[in-house]
Amino acid sequence: MTLDITYTTKTKQLIDNLKSVCANYGLGNDGNEFKIISQVFLYKFLNDKFHYEVKKQQQKLGKDADPELLMDLLDENVPQLRKDQLISHLHNIQNSDDFAKTFDDTLRDIGTQNAGIFSIKSYLGAKDKLFDELSQFISDASQRDAFCKALINKLFEFSFEESFEDYFEEKYDFFKDIFEYLIKDYNSDSGGKYAEYYTPNAVARIIANILVPEPVKQAKCYDPSVGSGSLLMSLAHKIGEDKCTIYSEDISQKSSTMLRLNLILNNLTHSIPNVIKTNTIAQPYYLDKQKFDYIVSNPPFKLDFSDFRDDLEKDSFKERFFAGIPNVPKAKKESMAIYLLFIQHIMHSLNDNGKAAIVVPTGFITAQSGIEKKIRERLIDKGWLRGVVSMPSNIFASTGTNVSVIFIDKKADGEHIVLMDASKLGETVKEGKNQRTVLTREEEARIVETFNNKKAIEDLSVIVTKKQIKEKNYSFSAGQYFEVKIEYIDITADEFQEKMKGFEERLSSLFVEGNRLDNEIQKQLKGVRYERD
């Protein structure tokens, strides 16, 4: 079993254990269950990360090194825990009086002393709490001690059997699957308002490898609808965690919690202060503060934003939303195409050398009018379109919408734009009630290599110019540029006569059958009689 599969399996086991505790105390699928599991999960990782970093220092200085010296030598981005805040200590004192209060106080103190590293800011600058008082989610006060004991016992058992310390040196591109597993019970099939959807690992890797074909010294990377951060994680691994700074915005508190975990696990703790919980469209935190080298995004496609839509009509927004703002439909407000606002926001947020990759519904690349076409016109007229990859159907397990990825580059080559139709690639697999298309690593590599080397391959990719795209009414669909080929077969005169004879015989038989049907219809019509009740 590979390391990533082992890690995923063990993590799902821990999540299931915590879910079991919640269910036993009446919180199964309760609105607070997610907070409890995610925060206990975070405590587990802070505990293991601290152990891991201390052991590294002990290997350098010796096991008998002064504890205060060890703490002083820890990197500033490493969580700081006292001995009495460790899982092992709480396990040893679990039978003490008021254990629930001790448990809550411990987590609160860890959050306070590490707030500068791990807290997430809101749009107005307020920092969130790292931990809630988890015992308070149990309404029966007499059950709180037992509940907290059950949680700490699950963590202690897991620490004894398998620590995550061995995995802190790994690349966590696969961690997206764990997030999806953790909150799948909290999203309805339709997603709900600001629902989280997950970018498949294959798509995230393809985007990173196309955006960064060559080494980068330093980069500012941004996602305005970040979710759990799978796109940013892949991009950071490609660039190098020590060579990039992550910036993000998202309206979802759940996503912010998951992203914080992801940054800790991916050696990107230095970027946690740049994680902003806000409504990116209505209250963008970075709009006037920062421009970015790389932007990646899988924005929500459709969402009801009618409650703040009119505010976007103000002059202060017009430069950003140059192509317009979707109107509020009379019915189905949830169908408002909010992704069009995210595309315009991203274009506005790139620096002079910026590059971006945006997941969009495939319908966007061929729409004949409206905001969609205005955006495509701007990309071509400015010379910013590097190319488009249309992905296979059902590559997202949570939605059947066909998607494409638009690659923007402020320094793009307008004479060699890559349009690719990868819809025929991949293998269909079943995941629960859903079907999903999975790309092999070989297919991923083929897409990246074809795109980056600007290759024209029959039925897969074409290389076009800005002029050709304008002539096709600004269509970004590869299929509209594929050459139509007619195969010719040499035949003899006798073979030609034989084929013509067959056509004539077939046509004659059809005429006979047609006459028969005409006569039958006339016969039936003559038999129709008018009868009055």
Coordinates of C-alpha atoms in Angstrom, one line a residue:
M1 CA 0.0 0.0 0.0
T2 CA 1.4 3.4 -1.0
L3 CA 2.1 6.0 1.6
D4 CA -0.7 8.3 0.4
I5 CA -3.3 5.5 0.5
T6 CA -2.1 4.5 4.0
Y7 CA -2.4 8.1 5.2
T8 CA -5.8 8.6 3.7
T9 CA -7.1 5.3 5.2
K10 CA -5.7 6.1 8.6
T11 CA -7.2 9.6 8.6
K12 CA -10.6 8.4 7.5
Q13 CA -10.4 5.9 10.4
L14 CA -9.7 8.8 12.9
I15 CA -12.6 10.8 11.4
D16 CA -14.9 7.8 11.7
N17 CA -13.8 7.3 15.4
L18 CA -14.7 10.9 16.2
K19 CA -18.0 10.7 14.4
S20 CA -18.8 7.7 16.5
V21 CA -18.2 9.7 19.7
C22 CA -20.5 12.4 18.5
A23 CA -23.2 10.0 17.6
N24 CA -23.0 8.3 21.0
Y25 CA -23.6 11.7 22.7
G26 CA -26.5 12.7 20.5
L27 CA -24.6 14.9 18.0
G28 CA -24.6 12.6 15.0
N29 CA -25.1 14.9 11.9
D30 CA -25.8 17.7 14.3
G31 CA -24.9 21.2 13.0
N32 CA -22.0 21.3 15.5
E33 CA -20.6 17.9 14.7
F34 CA -18.4 19.4 11.9
K35 CA -16.9 21.9 14.3
I36 CA -16.1 19.3 16.9
I37 CA -14.5 16.9 14.4
S38 CA -12.5 19.5 12.5
Q39 CA -11.2 21.2 15.7
V40 CA -10.3 17.9 17.4
F41 CA -8.6 16.9 14.2
L42 CA -6.7 20.2 14.2
Y43 CA -5.6 19.6 17.8
K44 CA -4.3 16.2 16.8
F45 CA -2.2 17.6 14.1
L46 CA -0.8 20.5 16.2
N47 CA 0.1 17.9 18.8
D48 CA 1.9 15.7 16.3
K49 CA 3.6 18.5 14.5
F50 CA 5.0 19.8 17.8
H51 CA 6.3 16.4 18.7
Y52 CA 7.9 16.0 15.3
E53 CA 9.7 19.4 15.4
V54 CA 10.9 18.8 19.0
K55 CA 12.3 15.4 18.0
K56 CA 14.2 17.0 15.1
Q57 CA 15.9 19.4 17.5
Q58 CA 16.7 16.6 20.0
Q59 CA 18.4 14.7 17.3
K60 CA 20.7 17.7 16.8
L61 CA 21.2 18.6 20.5
G62 CA 20.7 15.3 22.2
K63 CA 17.7 13.9 24.2
D64 CA 19.0 15.6 27.4
A65 CA 18.9 19.1 25.9
D66 CA 17.3 21.8 28.0
P67 CA 13.5 22.0 27.2
E68 CA 13.5 25.8 27.2
L69 CA 16.4 25.8 24.7
L70 CA 14.5 23.4 22.5
M71 CA 11.4 25.6 22.5
D72 CA 13.6 28.7 21.6
L73 CA 15.1 26.8 18.6
L74 CA 11.7 25.9 17.1
D75 CA 10.8 27.7 13.9
E76 CA 8.4 30.6 14.4
N77 CA 5.8 28.8 12.3
V78 CA 5.8 25.7 14.5
P79 CA 2.9 25.3 17.0
Q80 CA 4.0 26.0 20.6
L81 CA 2.5 23.6 23.2
R82 CA 3.4 23.1 26.8
K83 CA 3.7 19.7 28.4
D84 CA 0.4 20.0 30.1
Q85 CA -1.3 20.7 26.7
L86 CA -0.3 17.4 25.1
I87 CA -2.7 14.6 24.3
S88 CA -0.8 12.2 26.5
H89 CA -1.1 14.6 29.5
L90 CA -4.9 15.0 29.1
H91 CA -5.3 11.3 28.8
N92 CA -3.4 10.8 32.0
I93 CA -5.6 13.2 34.0
Q94 CA -9.0 12.4 32.4
N95 CA -10.4 11.1 35.7
S96 CA -9.8 14.4 37.4
D97 CA -12.7 16.7 38.5
D98 CA -14.2 19.0 35.8
F99 CA -12.3 17.3 33.0
A100 CA -14.5 19.0 30.4
K101 CA -13.4 22.4 31.7
T102 CA -9.8 21.3 31.7
F103 CA -10.2 20.1 28.1
D104 CA -11.8 23.3 26.9
D105 CA -9.3 25.5 28.8
T106 CA -6.4 23.6 27.2
L107 CA -7.6 24.1 23.7
R108 CA -8.5 27.7 24.3
D109 CA -5.0 28.4 25.7
I110 CA -3.3 26.7 22.7
G111 CA -5.4 28.9 20.4
T112 CA -4.5 32.0 22.3
Q113 CA -0.7 31.4 22.5
N114 CA -0.7 30.4 18.8
A115 CA -3.1 33.0 17.5
G116 CA -0.4 34.9 15.6
I117 CA 0.4 31.8 13.5
F118 CA -2.9 30.0 13.0
S119 CA -5.8 32.4 13.3
I120 CA -7.7 33.5 10.2
K121 CA -8.8 37.1 9.6
S122 CA -12.1 38.3 8.5
Y123 CA -12.6 41.2 6.0
L124 CA -12.6 43.7 8.8
G125 CA -9.5 42.3 10.3
A126 CA -10.9 40.4 13.3
K127 CA -9.2 37.1 14.0
D128 CA -11.2 33.9 14.6
K129 CA -10.8 31.6 17.5
L130 CA -8.8 28.5 16.8
F131 CA -11.0 26.4 19.1
D132 CA -14.5 26.6 20.5
E133 CA -15.5 25.3 23.9
L134 CA -16.4 22.0 22.5
S135 CA -18.0 20.6 25.7
Q136 CA -20.7 23.3 25.5
F137 CA -22.2 21.6 22.5
I138 CA -23.4 18.9 24.9
S139 CA -26.7 20.3 26.3
D140 CA -26.7 17.9 29.3
A141 CA -24.0 19.2 31.6
S142 CA -23.7 15.9 33.4
Q143 CA -22.4 14.3 30.1
R144 CA -19.7 16.8 29.3
D145 CA -16.9 15.2 31.2
A146 CA -17.6 11.8 29.6
F147 CA -17.8 13.3 26.1
C148 CA -14.4 15.0 26.4
K149 CA -12.9 11.8 27.9
A150 CA -14.2 9.9 24.9
L151 CA -12.6 12.4 22.5
I152 CA -9.2 12.4 24.2
N153 CA -9.2 8.6 24.4
K154 CA -9.8 8.3 20.6
L155 CA -6.9 10.7 20.0
F156 CA -4.6 8.9 22.5
E157 CA -5.4 5.4 21.0
F158 CA -4.7 6.8 17.5
S159 CA -1.5 8.4 18.6
F160 CA -0.3 5.1 20.1
E161 CA -1.2 3.0 17.1
E162 CA -0.1 5.4 14.3
S163 CA 1.3 8.9 14.5
F164 CA 1.1 11.3 11.6
E165 CA 4.6 12.4 12.3
D166 CA 6.0 10.2 9.5
Y167 CA 4.0 12.1 7.0
F168 CA 5.1 15.7 7.6
E169 CA 7.8 15.5 5.0
E170 CA 5.3 14.4 2.3
K171 CA 3.5 16.3 -0.4
Y172 CA -0.2 16.4 0.4
D173 CA -1.8 16.7 -3.0
F174 CA -4.1 13.8 -2.0
F175 CA -5.4 15.6 1.1
K176 CA -8.3 16.9 -0.8
D177 CA -9.9 13.5 -0.6
I178 CA -9.8 13.7 3.2
F179 CA -11.6 17.0 3.2
E180 CA -14.3 15.7 0.9
Y181 CA -14.7 12.7 3.1
L182 CA -15.0 14.9 6.2
I183 CA -17.7 17.2 5.1
K184 CA -19.6 15.1 2.6
D185 CA -22.4 14.6 5.1
Y186 CA -22.8 18.4 5.5
N187 CA -23.5 19.3 1.9
S188 CA -26.8 18.5 0.3
D189 CA -26.8 17.1 -3.2
S190 CA -27.6 20.5 -4.7
G191 CA -24.8 22.1 -2.7
G192 CA -26.8 24.8 -1.0
K193 CA -25.6 28.4 -0.6
Y194 CA -21.8 28.7 -1.0
A195 CA -21.4 24.9 -1.1
E196 CA -17.9 23.4 -1.3
Y197 CA -17.0 21.5 -4.4
Y198 CA -13.7 19.8 -4.8
T199 CA -11.3 20.0 -7.7
P200 CA -10.1 16.5 -8.7
N201 CA -6.5 15.9 -8.1
A202 CA -5.8 15.3 -11.8
V203 CA -7.3 18.7 -12.7
A204 CA -5.3 20.4 -10.0
R205 CA -2.0 18.7 -11.1
I206 CA -2.7 19.6 -14.8
I207 CA -3.3 23.2 -13.9
A208 CA -0.1 23.5 -11.9
N209 CA 2.0 21.8 -14.5
I210 CA 0.7 24.0 -17.3
L211 CA 0.9 27.2 -15.3
V212 CA 4.5 26.6 -14.1
P213 CA 6.4 24.8 -16.9
E214 CA 9.7 26.2 -15.7
P215 CA 11.3 26.9 -12.3
V216 CA 10.1 30.1 -10.4
K217 CA 12.2 32.0 -7.9
Q218 CA 9.4 33.7 -5.9
A219 CA 5.7 34.0 -6.5
K220 CA 2.5 35.4 -5.0
C221 CA -0.3 32.9 -5.5
Y222 CA -4.0 33.6 -5.0
D223 CA -7.4 31.9 -5.1
P224 CA -10.5 34.1 -4.6
S225 CA -12.8 31.1 -4.0
V226 CA -10.3 28.8 -2.3
G227 CA -12.4 26.1 -0.6
S228 CA -10.0 23.7 1.0
G229 CA -7.2 24.9 -1.2
S230 CA -6.4 21.9 -3.4
L231 CA -5.6 24.1 -6.4
L232 CA -3.3 26.3 -4.4
M233 CA -1.6 23.2 -2.8
S234 CA -0.8 21.7 -6.1
L235 CA 0.5 25.1 -7.4
A236 CA 2.7 25.6 -4.3
H237 CA 4.2 22.1 -4.6
K238 CA 5.1 22.8 -8.2
I239 CA 6.7 26.1 -7.4
G240 CA 8.1 25.1 -4.1
E241 CA 6.7 25.8 -0.7
D242 CA 9.6 28.0 0.3
K243 CA 9.3 30.0 -3.0
C244 CA 5.7 31.1 -2.8
T245 CA 3.3 32.9 -0.6
I246 CA -0.3 31.9 -0.6
Y247 CA -3.2 34.4 -0.5
S248 CA -6.9 33.4 -0.4
E249 CA -10.5 34.5 0.1
D250 CA -13.6 32.5 0.7
I251 CA -17.0 33.2 2.4
S252 CA -17.2 29.8 4.0
Q253 CA -16.0 29.3 7.6
K254 CA -15.8 25.6 6.9
S255 CA -13.5 26.1 4.0
S256 CA -11.3 28.4 6.0
T257 CA -10.9 25.8 8.7
M258 CA -10.0 23.1 6.2
L259 CA -7.6 25.4 4.4
R260 CA -5.8 26.2 7.7
L261 CA -5.3 22.4 8.2
N262 CA -4.0 22.1 4.6
L263 CA -1.5 24.9 5.0
I264 CA -0.2 23.4 8.2
L265 CA 0.2 20.0 6.6
N266 CA 1.9 21.5 3.5
N267 CA 4.6 23.5 5.2
L268 CA 2.8 26.7 4.3
T269 CA 2.1 27.9 7.8
H270 CA 3.7 31.3 6.9
S271 CA 0.7 32.0 4.6
I272 CA -2.1 31.5 7.2
P273 CA -2.2 35.2 8.0
N274 CA -3.2 35.7 4.3
V275 CA -6.3 33.5 4.6
I276 CA -9.2 35.9 4.6
K277 CA -12.9 34.9 5.3
T278 CA -15.0 37.3 3.2
N279 CA -17.4 37.7 0.3
T280 CA -14.8 38.1 -2.4
I281 CA -17.3 39.7 -4.9
A282 CA -18.9 42.2 -2.6
Q283 CA -16.1 42.8 -0.1
P284 CA -12.7 41.9 -1.7
Y285 CA -10.0 42.2 0.8
Y286 CA -7.0 42.2 -1.6
L287 CA -8.5 44.2 -4.4
D288 CA -6.6 47.5 -3.7
K289 CA -3.8 45.9 -1.6
Q290 CA -2.2 43.3 -3.9
K291 CA -1.8 42.0 -7.4
F292 CA -0.7 38.4 -8.1
D293 CA 1.7 36.4 -10.1
Y294 CA -0.5 33.3 -10.2
I295 CA -4.3 32.9 -9.7
V296 CA -6.1 29.6 -9.7
S297 CA -9.8 29.2 -9.1
N298 CA -12.7 26.7 -9.3
P299 CA -15.4 29.3 -8.5
P300 CA -19.1 28.5 -7.8
F301 CA -20.8 28.4 -11.2
K302 CA -24.4 29.4 -10.2
L303 CA -25.5 31.1 -7.0
D304 CA -28.2 33.5 -5.8
F305 CA -26.4 36.8 -5.1
S306 CA -29.5 39.0 -5.6
D307 CA -29.2 40.3 -2.0
F308 CA -26.1 42.3 -3.0
R309 CA -26.4 42.4 -6.8
D310 CA -27.5 46.1 -7.0
D311 CA -24.5 47.2 -4.9
L312 CA -22.2 45.9 -7.6
E313 CA -23.7 48.5 -10.1
K314 CA -22.0 51.3 -8.2
D315 CA -19.1 53.2 -10.0
S316 CA -16.5 51.7 -7.6
F317 CA -17.2 48.2 -9.1
K318 CA -17.5 49.1 -12.7
E319 CA -13.8 48.9 -13.6
R320 CA -13.6 45.4 -12.2
F321 CA -16.8 44.1 -13.7
F322 CA -16.2 45.5 -17.2
A323 CA -18.3 43.0 -19.0
G324 CA -21.4 43.5 -16.8
I325 CA -23.2 41.9 -13.9
P326 CA -25.8 39.1 -14.4
N327 CA -29.4 40.2 -13.9
V328 CA -31.7 38.7 -11.3
P329 CA -34.0 36.2 -13.1
K330 CA -37.7 36.2 -12.3
A331 CA -37.5 32.6 -11.3
K332 CA -34.7 30.4 -10.0
K333 CA -32.5 33.1 -8.5
E334 CA -30.0 30.3 -7.6
S335 CA -29.2 30.0 -11.3
M336 CA -27.4 33.4 -11.4
A337 CA -24.0 32.9 -13.1
I338 CA -21.8 34.2 -10.3
Y339 CA -18.7 32.6 -11.9
L340 CA -18.7 35.4 -14.5
L341 CA -18.0 37.8 -11.7
F342 CA -15.1 35.7 -10.5
I343 CA -13.5 35.6 -13.9
Q344 CA -13.6 39.4 -14.2
H345 CA -12.3 39.7 -10.6
I346 CA -9.4 37.4 -11.5
M347 CA -8.5 39.3 -14.6
H348 CA -8.5 42.5 -12.6
S349 CA -6.3 41.0 -9.9
L350 CA -3.4 39.8 -12.1
N351 CA -0.1 41.8 -12.1
D352 CA 1.5 42.8 -15.4
N353 CA 3.1 39.4 -15.8
G354 CA 0.3 37.4 -14.2
K355 CA -0.9 34.0 -15.1
A356 CA -4.2 32.4 -14.2
A357 CA -6.2 29.2 -14.6
I358 CA -10.0 29.2 -14.1
V359 CA -12.4 26.2 -14.1
V360 CA -15.6 27.3 -16.0
P361 CA -18.7 25.5 -17.4
T362 CA -17.9 24.5 -21.0
G363 CA -20.9 26.5 -22.2
F364 CA -18.9 29.7 -21.5
I365 CA -16.4 29.0 -24.3
T366 CA -19.0 29.2 -27.1
A367 CA -21.8 31.5 -25.8
Q368 CA -22.8 33.7 -28.7
S369 CA -23.6 36.9 -26.8
G370 CA -23.8 38.5 -23.3
I371 CA -21.2 38.8 -20.6
E372 CA -19.6 35.5 -21.6
K373 CA -18.7 36.8 -25.1
K374 CA -17.6 40.2 -23.8
I375 CA -15.1 38.5 -21.5
R376 CA -13.8 36.3 -24.3
E377 CA -13.4 39.3 -26.5
R378 CA -11.4 41.1 -23.9
L379 CA -9.1 38.1 -23.4
I380 CA -8.4 38.0 -27.2
D381 CA -8.2 41.7 -27.9
K382 CA -5.7 42.1 -25.0
G383 CA -3.8 39.1 -26.1
W384 CA -4.1 37.4 -22.7
L385 CA -5.5 33.9 -23.8
R386 CA -2.9 31.2 -23.6
G387 CA -5.3 28.4 -24.2
V388 CA -8.3 26.2 -23.1
V389 CA -8.6 22.6 -22.1
S390 CA -12.1 21.1 -22.2
M391 CA -12.2 18.2 -19.7
P392 CA -14.1 14.9 -19.9
S393 CA -17.7 14.7 -18.7
N394 CA -18.3 13.8 -15.1
I395 CA -14.7 14.6 -14.1
F396 CA -16.3 16.2 -11.0
A397 CA -18.1 13.5 -8.9
S398 CA -20.4 16.1 -7.3
T399 CA -21.7 17.7 -10.5
G400 CA -22.4 16.5 -14.0
T401 CA -21.6 19.9 -15.5
N402 CA -19.1 19.7 -18.3
V403 CA -16.1 21.9 -17.5
S404 CA -13.2 23.6 -19.3
V405 CA -10.1 25.3 -17.9
I406 CA -9.2 28.7 -19.3
F407 CA -5.5 29.6 -19.1
I408 CA -4.7 33.3 -19.0
D409 CA -1.3 34.8 -19.4
K410 CA -0.6 38.6 -19.6
K411 CA 2.4 37.8 -21.9
A412 CA 0.7 35.1 -24.0
D413 CA 1.7 34.4 -27.6
G414 CA -1.3 35.5 -29.6
E415 CA -0.2 33.6 -32.7
H416 CA 0.0 30.2 -31.0
I417 CA -3.1 29.7 -28.8
V418 CA -3.7 26.1 -27.7
L419 CA -7.3 24.8 -27.8
M420 CA -7.7 21.3 -26.6
D421 CA -10.6 18.9 -26.4
A422 CA -9.8 16.2 -23.8
S423 CA -13.4 15.0 -23.5
K424 CA -12.6 11.6 -25.0
L425 CA -9.9 10.8 -22.5
G426 CA -10.3 9.1 -19.1
E427 CA -12.1 6.0 -17.7
T428 CA -15.5 6.0 -16.1
V429 CA -15.7 4.7 -12.5
K430 CA -18.6 4.4 -10.1
E431 CA -18.5 6.3 -6.8
G432 CA -21.6 5.6 -4.7
K433 CA -24.6 6.8 -6.7
N434 CA -22.4 8.9 -9.0
Q435 CA -20.3 8.1 -12.1
R436 CA -17.0 9.9 -12.4
T437 CA -14.4 10.1 -15.1
V438 CA -10.8 9.5 -14.0
L439 CA -7.7 10.5 -16.0
T440 CA -4.6 8.3 -15.8
R441 CA -1.2 9.8 -15.0
E442 CA -0.2 9.1 -18.6
E443 CA -3.2 11.0 -19.9
E444 CA -2.4 13.9 -17.5
A445 CA 1.1 14.0 -18.8
R446 CA -0.2 13.9 -22.4
I447 CA -2.4 16.9 -21.8
V448 CA 0.4 18.9 -20.1
E449 CA 3.0 18.0 -22.7
T450 CA 0.7 18.8 -25.7
F451 CA -0.3 22.1 -24.2
N452 CA 3.1 23.3 -23.1
N453 CA 4.8 22.3 -26.3
K454 CA 1.9 23.8 -28.4
K455 CA 1.3 20.6 -30.4
A456 CA -1.5 20.1 -32.9
I457 CA -2.8 16.5 -32.5
E458 CA -5.7 15.2 -34.5
D459 CA -9.0 15.2 -32.6
L460 CA -7.2 16.4 -29.5
S461 CA -5.7 19.9 -30.0
V462 CA -5.3 22.8 -32.4
I463 CA -3.0 25.8 -32.5
V464 CA -4.8 29.0 -33.6
T465 CA -4.2 32.7 -33.8
K466 CA -6.1 35.7 -32.4
K467 CA -7.3 36.4 -35.9
Q468 CA -8.8 32.9 -36.4
I469 CA -10.6 33.1 -33.1
K470 CA -12.1 36.5 -34.0
E471 CA -13.3 34.9 -37.3
K472 CA -15.1 32.2 -35.4
N473 CA -17.0 34.7 -33.3
Y474 CA -14.5 34.4 -30.4
S475 CA -15.2 30.7 -29.9
F476 CA -12.7 28.9 -27.6
S477 CA -14.0 25.4 -28.5
A478 CA -11.3 23.2 -30.1
G479 CA -13.9 21.3 -32.1
Q480 CA -14.8 24.3 -34.2
Y481 CA -11.3 24.5 -35.5
F482 CA -10.6 20.8 -36.2
E483 CA -10.1 20.0 -39.9
V484 CA -13.0 18.1 -41.4
K485 CA -11.5 15.2 -43.3
I486 CA -13.3 13.2 -46.0
E487 CA -11.8 9.8 -46.9
Y488 CA -11.8 8.9 -50.5
I489 CA -11.7 5.2 -51.7
D490 CA -10.7 4.2 -55.2
I491 CA -13.1 1.9 -56.9
T492 CA -13.4 0.4 -60.4
A493 CA -16.1 1.2 -63.0
D494 CA -17.8 -2.2 -62.4
E495 CA -17.8 -1.6 -58.6
F496 CA -19.3 1.9 -59.2
Q497 CA -22.1 0.4 -61.4
E498 CA -22.8 -2.3 -58.8
K499 CA -23.2 0.3 -56.0
M500 CA -25.5 2.5 -58.2
K501 CA -27.6 -0.6 -59.0
G502 CA -28.0 -1.3 -55.2
F503 CA -29.0 2.3 -54.6
E504 CA -31.6 2.2 -57.4
E505 CA -33.1 -1.1 -56.1
R506 CA -33.3 0.3 -52.5
L507 CA -34.9 3.5 -53.7
S508 CA -37.5 1.6 -55.8
S509 CA -38.4 -0.6 -52.8
L510 CA -38.9 2.5 -50.7
F511 CA -41.2 4.1 -53.4
V512 CA -43.3 0.9 -53.4
E513 CA -43.6 0.9 -49.7
G514 CA -44.5 4.6 -49.7
N515 CA -47.3 4.0 -52.3
R516 CA -48.6 1.1 -50.1
L517 CA -48.8 3.3 -47.1
D518 CA -50.5 6.1 -49.0
N519 CA -53.2 3.7 -50.1
E520 CA -53.6 2.4 -46.6
I521 CA -54.0 5.9 -45.2
Q522 CA -56.6 6.8 -47.8
K523 CA -58.5 3.6 -47.0
Q524 CA -58.6 4.4 -43.3
L525 CA -59.7 8.0 -43.9
K526 CA -62.7 6.7 -46.0
G527 CA -63.8 4.6 -43.0
V528 CA -63.9 7.6 -40.6
R529 CA -67.6 8.4 -39.7
Y530 CA -69.1 11.3 -37.7
E531 CA -71.2 10.1 -34.8
R532 CA -73.2 12.4 -32.4
D533 CA -73.8 11.4 -28.8

